[in-house]
mmCIF file of C-alpha atoms in Angstrom:
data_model
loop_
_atom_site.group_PDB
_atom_site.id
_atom_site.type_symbol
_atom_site.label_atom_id
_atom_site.label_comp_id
_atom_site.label_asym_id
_atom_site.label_seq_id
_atom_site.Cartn_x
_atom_site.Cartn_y
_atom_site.Cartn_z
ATOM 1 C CA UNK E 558 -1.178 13.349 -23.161
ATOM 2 C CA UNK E 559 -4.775 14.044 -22.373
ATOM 3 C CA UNK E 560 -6.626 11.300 -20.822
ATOM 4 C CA UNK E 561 -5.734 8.785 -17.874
ATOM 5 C CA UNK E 562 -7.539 6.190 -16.596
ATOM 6 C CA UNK E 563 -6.617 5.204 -12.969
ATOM 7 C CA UNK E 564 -7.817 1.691 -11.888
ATOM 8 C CA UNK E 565 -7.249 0.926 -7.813
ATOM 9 C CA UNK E 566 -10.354 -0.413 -5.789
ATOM 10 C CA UNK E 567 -8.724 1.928 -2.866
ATOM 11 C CA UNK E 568 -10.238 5.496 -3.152
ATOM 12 C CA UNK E 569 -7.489 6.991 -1.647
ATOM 13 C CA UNK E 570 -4.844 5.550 -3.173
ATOM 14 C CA UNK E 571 -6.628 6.645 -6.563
ATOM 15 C CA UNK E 572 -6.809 10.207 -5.176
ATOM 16 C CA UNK E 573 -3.274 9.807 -4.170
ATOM 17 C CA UNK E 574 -2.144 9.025 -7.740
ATOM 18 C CA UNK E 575 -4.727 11.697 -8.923
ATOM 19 C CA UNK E 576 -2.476 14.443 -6.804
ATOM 20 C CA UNK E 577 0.618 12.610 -8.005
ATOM 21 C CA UNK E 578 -0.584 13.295 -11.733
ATOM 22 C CA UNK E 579 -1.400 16.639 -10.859
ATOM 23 C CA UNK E 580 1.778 17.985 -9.673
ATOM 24 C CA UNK E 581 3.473 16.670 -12.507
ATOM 25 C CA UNK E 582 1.174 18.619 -14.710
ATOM 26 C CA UNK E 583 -1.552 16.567 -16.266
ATOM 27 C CA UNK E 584 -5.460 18.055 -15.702
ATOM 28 C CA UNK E 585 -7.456 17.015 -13.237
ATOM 29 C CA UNK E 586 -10.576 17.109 -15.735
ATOM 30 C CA UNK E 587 -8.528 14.368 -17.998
ATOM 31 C CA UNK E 588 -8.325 12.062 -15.143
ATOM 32 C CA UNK E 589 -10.828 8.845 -14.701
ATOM 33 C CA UNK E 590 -11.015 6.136 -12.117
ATOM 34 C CA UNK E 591 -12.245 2.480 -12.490
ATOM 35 C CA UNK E 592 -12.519 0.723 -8.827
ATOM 36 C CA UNK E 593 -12.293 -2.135 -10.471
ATOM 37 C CA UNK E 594 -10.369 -3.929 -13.256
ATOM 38 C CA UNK E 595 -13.906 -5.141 -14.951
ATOM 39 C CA UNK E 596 -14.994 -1.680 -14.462
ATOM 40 C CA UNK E 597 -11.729 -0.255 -16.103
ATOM 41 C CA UNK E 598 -12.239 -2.392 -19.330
ATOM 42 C CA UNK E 599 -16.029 -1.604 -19.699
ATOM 43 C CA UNK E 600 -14.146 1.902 -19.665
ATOM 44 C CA UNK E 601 -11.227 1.832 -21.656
ATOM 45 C CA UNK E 602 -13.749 -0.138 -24.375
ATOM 46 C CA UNK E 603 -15.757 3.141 -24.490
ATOM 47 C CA UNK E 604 -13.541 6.159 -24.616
ATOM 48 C CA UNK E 605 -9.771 6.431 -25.726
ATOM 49 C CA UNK E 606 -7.135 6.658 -23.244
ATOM 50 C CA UNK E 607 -3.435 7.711 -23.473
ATOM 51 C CA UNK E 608 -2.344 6.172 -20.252
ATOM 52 C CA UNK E 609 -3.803 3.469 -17.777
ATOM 53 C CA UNK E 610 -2.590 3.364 -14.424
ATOM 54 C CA UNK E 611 -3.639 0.214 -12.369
ATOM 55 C CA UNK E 612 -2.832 -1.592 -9.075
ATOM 56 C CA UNK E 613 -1.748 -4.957 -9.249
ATOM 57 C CA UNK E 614 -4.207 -6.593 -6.335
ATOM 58 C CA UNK E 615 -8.137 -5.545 -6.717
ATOM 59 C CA UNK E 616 -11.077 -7.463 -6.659
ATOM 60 C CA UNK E 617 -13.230 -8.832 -9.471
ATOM 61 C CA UNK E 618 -10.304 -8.674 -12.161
ATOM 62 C CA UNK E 619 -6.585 -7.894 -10.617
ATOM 63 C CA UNK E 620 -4.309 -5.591 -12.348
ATOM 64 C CA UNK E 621 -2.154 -8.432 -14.311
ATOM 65 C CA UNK E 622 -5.626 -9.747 -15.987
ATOM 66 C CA UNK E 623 -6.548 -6.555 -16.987
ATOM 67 C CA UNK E 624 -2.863 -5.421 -18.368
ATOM 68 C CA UNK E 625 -3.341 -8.931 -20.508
ATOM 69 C CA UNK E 626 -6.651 -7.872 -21.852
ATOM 70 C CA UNK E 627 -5.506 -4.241 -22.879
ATOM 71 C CA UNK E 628 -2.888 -5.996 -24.219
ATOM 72 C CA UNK E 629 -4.271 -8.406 -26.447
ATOM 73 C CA UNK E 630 -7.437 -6.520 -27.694
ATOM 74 C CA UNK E 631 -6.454 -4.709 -30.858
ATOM 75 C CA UNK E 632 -8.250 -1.766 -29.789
ATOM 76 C CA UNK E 633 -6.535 -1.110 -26.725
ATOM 77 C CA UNK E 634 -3.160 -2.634 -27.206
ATOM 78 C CA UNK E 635 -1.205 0.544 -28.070
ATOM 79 C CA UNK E 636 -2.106 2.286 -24.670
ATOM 80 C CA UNK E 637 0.397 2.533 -22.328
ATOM 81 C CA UNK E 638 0.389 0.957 -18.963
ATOM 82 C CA UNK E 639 1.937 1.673 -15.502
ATOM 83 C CA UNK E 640 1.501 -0.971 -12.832
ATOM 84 C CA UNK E 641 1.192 0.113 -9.210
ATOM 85 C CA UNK E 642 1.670 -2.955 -6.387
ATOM 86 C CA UNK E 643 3.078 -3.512 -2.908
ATOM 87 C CA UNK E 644 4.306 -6.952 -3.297
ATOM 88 C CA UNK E 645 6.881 -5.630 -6.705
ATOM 89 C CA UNK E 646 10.491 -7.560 -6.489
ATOM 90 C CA UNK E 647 12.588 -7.859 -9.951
ATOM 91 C CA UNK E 648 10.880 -11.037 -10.683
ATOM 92 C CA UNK E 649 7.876 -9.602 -10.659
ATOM 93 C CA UNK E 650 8.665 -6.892 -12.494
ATOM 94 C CA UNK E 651 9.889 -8.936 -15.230
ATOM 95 C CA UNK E 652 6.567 -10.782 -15.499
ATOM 96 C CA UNK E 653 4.580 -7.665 -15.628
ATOM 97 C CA UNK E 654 7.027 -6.060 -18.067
ATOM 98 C CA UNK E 655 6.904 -9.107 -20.430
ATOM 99 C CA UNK E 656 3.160 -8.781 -20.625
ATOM 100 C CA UNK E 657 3.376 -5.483 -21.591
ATOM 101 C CA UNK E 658 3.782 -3.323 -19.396
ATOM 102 C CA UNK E 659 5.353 0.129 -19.554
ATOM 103 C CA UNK E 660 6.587 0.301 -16.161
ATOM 104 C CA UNK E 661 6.036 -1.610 -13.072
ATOM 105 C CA UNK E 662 6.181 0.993 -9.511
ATOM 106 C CA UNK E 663 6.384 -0.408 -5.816
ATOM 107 C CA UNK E 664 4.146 1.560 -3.591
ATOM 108 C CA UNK E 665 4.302 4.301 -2.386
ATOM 109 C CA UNK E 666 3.896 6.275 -5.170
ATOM 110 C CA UNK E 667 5.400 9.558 -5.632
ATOM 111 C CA UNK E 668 5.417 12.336 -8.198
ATOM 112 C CA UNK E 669 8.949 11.599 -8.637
ATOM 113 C CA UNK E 670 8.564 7.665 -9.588
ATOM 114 C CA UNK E 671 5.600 8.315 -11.569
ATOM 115 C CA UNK E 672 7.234 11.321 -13.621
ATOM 116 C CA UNK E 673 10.573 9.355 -14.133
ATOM 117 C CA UNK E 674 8.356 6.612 -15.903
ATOM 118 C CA UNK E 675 5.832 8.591 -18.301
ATOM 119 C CA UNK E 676 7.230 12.004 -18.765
ATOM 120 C CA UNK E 677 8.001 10.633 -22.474
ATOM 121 C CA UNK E 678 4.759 10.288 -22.713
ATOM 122 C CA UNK E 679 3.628 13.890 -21.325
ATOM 123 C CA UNK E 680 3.462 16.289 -24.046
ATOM 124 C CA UNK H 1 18.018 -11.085 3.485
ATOM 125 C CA UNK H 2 16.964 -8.992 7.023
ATOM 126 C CA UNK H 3 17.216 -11.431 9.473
ATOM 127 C CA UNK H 4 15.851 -9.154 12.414
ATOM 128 C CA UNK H 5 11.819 -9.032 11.392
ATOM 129 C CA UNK H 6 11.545 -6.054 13.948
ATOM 130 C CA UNK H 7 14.234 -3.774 11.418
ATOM 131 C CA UNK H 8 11.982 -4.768 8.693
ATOM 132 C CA UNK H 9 8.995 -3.540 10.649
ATOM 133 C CA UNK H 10 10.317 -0.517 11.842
ATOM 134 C CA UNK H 11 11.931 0.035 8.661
ATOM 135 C CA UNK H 12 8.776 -0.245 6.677
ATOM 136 C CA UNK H 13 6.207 1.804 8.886
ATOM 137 C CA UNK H 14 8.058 4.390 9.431
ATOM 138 C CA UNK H 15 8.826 4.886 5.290
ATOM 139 C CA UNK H 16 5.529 4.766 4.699
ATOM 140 C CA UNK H 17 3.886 7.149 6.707
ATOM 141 C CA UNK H 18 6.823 9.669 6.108
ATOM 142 C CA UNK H 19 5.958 9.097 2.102
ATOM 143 C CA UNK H 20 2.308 8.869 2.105
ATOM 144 C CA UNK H 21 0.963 10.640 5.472
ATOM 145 C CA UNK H 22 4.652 12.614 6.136
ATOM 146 C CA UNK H 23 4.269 11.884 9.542
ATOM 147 C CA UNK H 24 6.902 11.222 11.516
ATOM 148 C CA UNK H 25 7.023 8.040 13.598
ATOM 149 C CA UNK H 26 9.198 6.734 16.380
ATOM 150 C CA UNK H 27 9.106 2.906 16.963
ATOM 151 C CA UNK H 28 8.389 1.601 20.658
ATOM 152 C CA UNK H 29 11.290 -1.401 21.314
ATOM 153 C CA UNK H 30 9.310 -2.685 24.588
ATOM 154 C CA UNK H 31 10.116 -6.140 25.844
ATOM 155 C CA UNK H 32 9.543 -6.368 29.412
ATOM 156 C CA UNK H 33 7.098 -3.328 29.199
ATOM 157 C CA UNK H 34 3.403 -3.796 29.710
ATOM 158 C CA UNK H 35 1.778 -3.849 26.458
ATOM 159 C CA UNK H 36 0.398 -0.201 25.845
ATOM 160 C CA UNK H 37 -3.423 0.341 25.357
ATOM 161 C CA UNK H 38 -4.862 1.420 22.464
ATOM 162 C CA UNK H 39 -8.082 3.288 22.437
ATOM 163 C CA UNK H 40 -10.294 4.349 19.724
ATOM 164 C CA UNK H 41 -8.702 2.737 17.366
ATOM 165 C CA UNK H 42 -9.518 1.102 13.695
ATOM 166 C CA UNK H 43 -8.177 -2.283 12.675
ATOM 167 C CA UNK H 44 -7.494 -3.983 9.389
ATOM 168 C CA UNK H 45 -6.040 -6.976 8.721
ATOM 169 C CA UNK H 46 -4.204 -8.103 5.278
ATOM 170 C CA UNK H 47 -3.364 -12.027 4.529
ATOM 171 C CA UNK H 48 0.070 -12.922 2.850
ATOM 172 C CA UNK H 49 -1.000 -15.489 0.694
ATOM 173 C CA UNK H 50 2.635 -16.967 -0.523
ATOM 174 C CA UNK H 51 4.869 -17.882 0.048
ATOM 175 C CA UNK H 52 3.549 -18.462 3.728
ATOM 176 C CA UNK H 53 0.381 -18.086 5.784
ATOM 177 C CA UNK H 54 -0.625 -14.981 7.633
ATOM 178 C CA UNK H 55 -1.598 -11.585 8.781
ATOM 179 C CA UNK H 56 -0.348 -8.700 9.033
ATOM 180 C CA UNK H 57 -2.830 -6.126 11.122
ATOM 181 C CA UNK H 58 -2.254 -1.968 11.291
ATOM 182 C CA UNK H 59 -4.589 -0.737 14.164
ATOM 183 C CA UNK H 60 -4.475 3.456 14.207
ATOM 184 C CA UNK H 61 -6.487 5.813 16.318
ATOM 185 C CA UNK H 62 -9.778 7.273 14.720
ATOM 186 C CA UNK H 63 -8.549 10.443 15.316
ATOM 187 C CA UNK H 64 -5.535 10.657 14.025
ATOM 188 C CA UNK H 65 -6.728 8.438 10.363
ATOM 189 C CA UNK H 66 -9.446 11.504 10.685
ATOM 190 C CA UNK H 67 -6.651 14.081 10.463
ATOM 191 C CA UNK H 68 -4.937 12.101 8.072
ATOM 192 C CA UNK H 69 -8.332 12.315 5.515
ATOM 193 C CA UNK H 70 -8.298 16.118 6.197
ATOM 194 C CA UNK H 71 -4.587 16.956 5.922
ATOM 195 C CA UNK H 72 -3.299 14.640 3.552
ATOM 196 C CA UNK H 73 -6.132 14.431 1.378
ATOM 197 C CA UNK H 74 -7.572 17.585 1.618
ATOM 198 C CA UNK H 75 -11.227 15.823 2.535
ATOM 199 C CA UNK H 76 -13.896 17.822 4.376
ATOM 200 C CA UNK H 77 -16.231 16.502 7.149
ATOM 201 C CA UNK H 78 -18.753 15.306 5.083
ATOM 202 C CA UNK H 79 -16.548 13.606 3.071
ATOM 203 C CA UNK H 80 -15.012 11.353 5.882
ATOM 204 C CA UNK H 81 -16.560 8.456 7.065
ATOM 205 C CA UNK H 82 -15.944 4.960 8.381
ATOM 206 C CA UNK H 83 -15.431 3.872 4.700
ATOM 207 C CA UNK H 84 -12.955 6.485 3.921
ATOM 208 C CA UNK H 85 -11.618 5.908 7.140
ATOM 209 C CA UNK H 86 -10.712 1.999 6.604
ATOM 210 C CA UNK H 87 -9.693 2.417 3.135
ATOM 211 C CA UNK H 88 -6.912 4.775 4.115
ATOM 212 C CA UNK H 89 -5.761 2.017 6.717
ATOM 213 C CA UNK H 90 -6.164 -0.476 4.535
ATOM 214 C CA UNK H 91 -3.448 1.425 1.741
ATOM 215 C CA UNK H 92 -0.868 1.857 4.643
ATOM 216 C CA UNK H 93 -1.195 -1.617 5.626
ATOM 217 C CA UNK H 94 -0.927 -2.576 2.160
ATOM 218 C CA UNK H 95 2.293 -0.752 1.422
ATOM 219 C CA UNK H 96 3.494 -1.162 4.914
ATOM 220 C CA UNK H 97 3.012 -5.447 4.661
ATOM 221 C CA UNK H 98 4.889 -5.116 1.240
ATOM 222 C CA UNK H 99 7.801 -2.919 2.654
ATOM 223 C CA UNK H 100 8.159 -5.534 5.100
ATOM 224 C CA UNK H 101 8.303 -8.410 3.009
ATOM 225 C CA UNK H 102 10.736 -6.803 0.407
ATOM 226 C CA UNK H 103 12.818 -6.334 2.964
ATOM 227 C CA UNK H 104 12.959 -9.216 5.170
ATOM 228 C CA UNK H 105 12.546 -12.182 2.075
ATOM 229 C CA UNK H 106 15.060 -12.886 -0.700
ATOM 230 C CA UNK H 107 15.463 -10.829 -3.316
ATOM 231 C CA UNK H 108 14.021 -12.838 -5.890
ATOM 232 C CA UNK H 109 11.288 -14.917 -3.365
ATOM 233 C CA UNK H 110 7.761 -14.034 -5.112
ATOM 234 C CA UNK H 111 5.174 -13.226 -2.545
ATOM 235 C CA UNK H 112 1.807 -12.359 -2.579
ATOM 236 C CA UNK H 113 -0.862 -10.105 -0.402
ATOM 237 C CA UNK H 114 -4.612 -10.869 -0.101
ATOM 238 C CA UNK H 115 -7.504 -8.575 -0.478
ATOM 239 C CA UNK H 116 -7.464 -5.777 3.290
ATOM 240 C CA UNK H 117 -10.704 -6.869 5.705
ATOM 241 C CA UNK H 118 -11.545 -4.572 8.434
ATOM 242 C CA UNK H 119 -10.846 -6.364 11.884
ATOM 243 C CA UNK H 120 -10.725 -5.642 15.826
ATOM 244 C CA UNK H 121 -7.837 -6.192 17.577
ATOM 245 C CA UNK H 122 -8.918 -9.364 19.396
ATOM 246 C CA UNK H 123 -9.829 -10.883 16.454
ATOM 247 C CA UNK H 124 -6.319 -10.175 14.938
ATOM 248 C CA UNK H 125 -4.542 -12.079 18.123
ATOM 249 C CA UNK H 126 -6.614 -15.178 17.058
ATOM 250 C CA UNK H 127 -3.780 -16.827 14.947
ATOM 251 C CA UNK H 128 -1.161 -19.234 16.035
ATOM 252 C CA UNK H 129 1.842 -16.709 16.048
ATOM 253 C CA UNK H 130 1.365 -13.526 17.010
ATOM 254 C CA UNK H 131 4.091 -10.214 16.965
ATOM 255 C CA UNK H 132 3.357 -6.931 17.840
ATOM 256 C CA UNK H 133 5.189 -3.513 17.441
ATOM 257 C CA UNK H 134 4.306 0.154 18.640
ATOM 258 C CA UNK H 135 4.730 3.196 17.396
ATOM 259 C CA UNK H 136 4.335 6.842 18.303
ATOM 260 C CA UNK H 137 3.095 9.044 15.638
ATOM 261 C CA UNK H 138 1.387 12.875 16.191
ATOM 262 C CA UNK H 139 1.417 11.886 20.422
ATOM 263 C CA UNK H 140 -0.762 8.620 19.378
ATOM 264 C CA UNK H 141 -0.073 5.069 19.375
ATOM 265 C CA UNK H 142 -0.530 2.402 16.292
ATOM 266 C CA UNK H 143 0.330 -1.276 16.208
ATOM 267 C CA UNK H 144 1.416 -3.693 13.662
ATOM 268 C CA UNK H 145 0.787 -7.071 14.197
ATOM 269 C CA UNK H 146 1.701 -10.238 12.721
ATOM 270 C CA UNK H 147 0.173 -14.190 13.005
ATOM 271 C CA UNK H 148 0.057 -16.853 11.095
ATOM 272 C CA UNK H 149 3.569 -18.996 10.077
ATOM 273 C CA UNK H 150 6.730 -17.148 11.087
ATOM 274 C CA UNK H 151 8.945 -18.117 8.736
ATOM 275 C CA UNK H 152 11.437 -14.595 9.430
ATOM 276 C CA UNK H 153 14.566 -15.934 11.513
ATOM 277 C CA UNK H 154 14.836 -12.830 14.244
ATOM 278 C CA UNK H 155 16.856 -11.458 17.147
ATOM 279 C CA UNK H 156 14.931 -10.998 20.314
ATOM 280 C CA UNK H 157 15.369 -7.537 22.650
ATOM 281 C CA UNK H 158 16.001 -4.037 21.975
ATOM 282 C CA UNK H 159 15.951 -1.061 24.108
ATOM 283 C CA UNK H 160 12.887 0.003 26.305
ATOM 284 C CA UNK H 161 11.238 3.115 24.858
ATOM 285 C CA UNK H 162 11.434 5.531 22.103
ATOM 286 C CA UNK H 163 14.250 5.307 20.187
ATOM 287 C CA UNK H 164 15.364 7.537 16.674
ATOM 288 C CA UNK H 165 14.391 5.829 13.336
ATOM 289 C CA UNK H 166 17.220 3.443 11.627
ATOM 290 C CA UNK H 167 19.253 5.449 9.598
ATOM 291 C CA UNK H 168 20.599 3.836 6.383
ATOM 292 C CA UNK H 169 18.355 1.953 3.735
#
């Protein structure tokens, strides 16, 4: 795995996941953040990604918008994608999961949870 | 289902900060108690959107969200300011508010959080129903609040003063 996007409109919660990533062993220099979900797909359109990591709840375009839109764009449809949200309950989950999702975590995120669901992935 | 909202709340802030500040916090059970004062504190407030009406509010001293920036997230003076500051409370409140509903809904009862707006603490009492809990954390006080539609059934009292976190999940 070499590149990550992280999408979260919370600066510290994307630093959190940043130090998450790192202790599981992926390079800081390989991670980007979006603050957005409009900001993450002018991103992901520009530069290939192995892994997108987004919050459910953020302004401008939430994290279930911007799973269906990596989803259904040819281009970006093979990248996996892990969403983060506080409000997660099997239901949920489900919906997320049916829309492509890899894997759906409640907050808060550990190194633990986040390993347990993309250390397939990690090369 | 949790039918006591204060296990849920107590439950739920003291996970949190023990997972993403590893802090640890004893809950204040006060009924009869007058209401401690907080001072130099930062407010934000968080709407549940479904499937009722209302706010939850996290109030924290500056200090302590300051040490919280520096030790937790390895952030130097220059980097911390009221921005940094609020967004930090605003990502506990957000986790904390979800804890709380997971726990004290249905399993399967889809709910939803709004968007975290910074707040003062009179301005968080303005709603029709209004809760409030205490906790102790690093020798400093925080509150959670709650107003809007109580839709929680809940047992009344508890113990005056600190008391040992819940033990069991």
């Amino acid at each position: 795995m070499h590149n990550v996007l992280i999408a979260d409109d919370s600066q510290t919660a994307r630093l959190f996941i940043k130090k998450c990533l790192e202790i599981i062993g992926l390079e800081s220099a390989a991670l980007v953040e979006a603050a957005d979900g409009a900001q993450a797909l002018e991103i992901i359109k520009e530069k290939s990604f192995d892994l997108l990591i987004t919050d459910l709840n953020m302004p401008e375009m939430d994290g279930k918008e911007l799973l269906r839109r990596v989803k259904t764009s040819p281009k970006t449809t093979d990248i996996p994608v892990v969403v983060i949200t506080s409000t997660g309950n099997p239901a949920k989950e489900k919906e997320l999961i049916s829309l492509g999702a890899l894997a759906v975590i409640t907050k808060p995120v550990t190194p633990a949870g986040l390993l347990s669901r993309i250390e397939h992935l990690i090369d | 289902m949790v039918e006591n909202l204060d296990q849920a709340v107590c439950t739920a802030v003291i996970e949190t900060f023990e997972n993403m500040t590893f802090m640890e916090v004893l809950s204040l059970l006060s009924v009869d108690d007058p209401e401690p004062v907080l001072l130099e504190s930062l407010g934000v407030s968080l709407p549940v959107t479904e499937p009722f009406e209302g706010h939850f509010s996290l109030f924290l001293p500056r200090l302590l969200l300051t040490d919280i920036a520096e030790t937790v997230y390895v952030m130097g003076e220059d980097q911390i300011d009221a921005g940094i500051l609020h967004d930090i409370l605003a990502e506990l409140l957000n986790t904390i508010a979800g804890k709380i509903l997971q726990e004290a809904l249905p399993e399967d009862q889809l709910f939803s959080l709004g968007l975290p707006q910074a707040v003062t603490q009179k301005k968080s009492e303005s709603g029709q129903v209004l809760q409030k809990w205490f906790f102790e954390v690093q020798d400093s006080l925080l509150c959670v609040t709650f107003s809007g539609e109580n839709p929680f059934s809940q047992k009344n009292g508890g113990t005056i003063g600190l008391q040992e976190p819940p033990t069991g999940g």
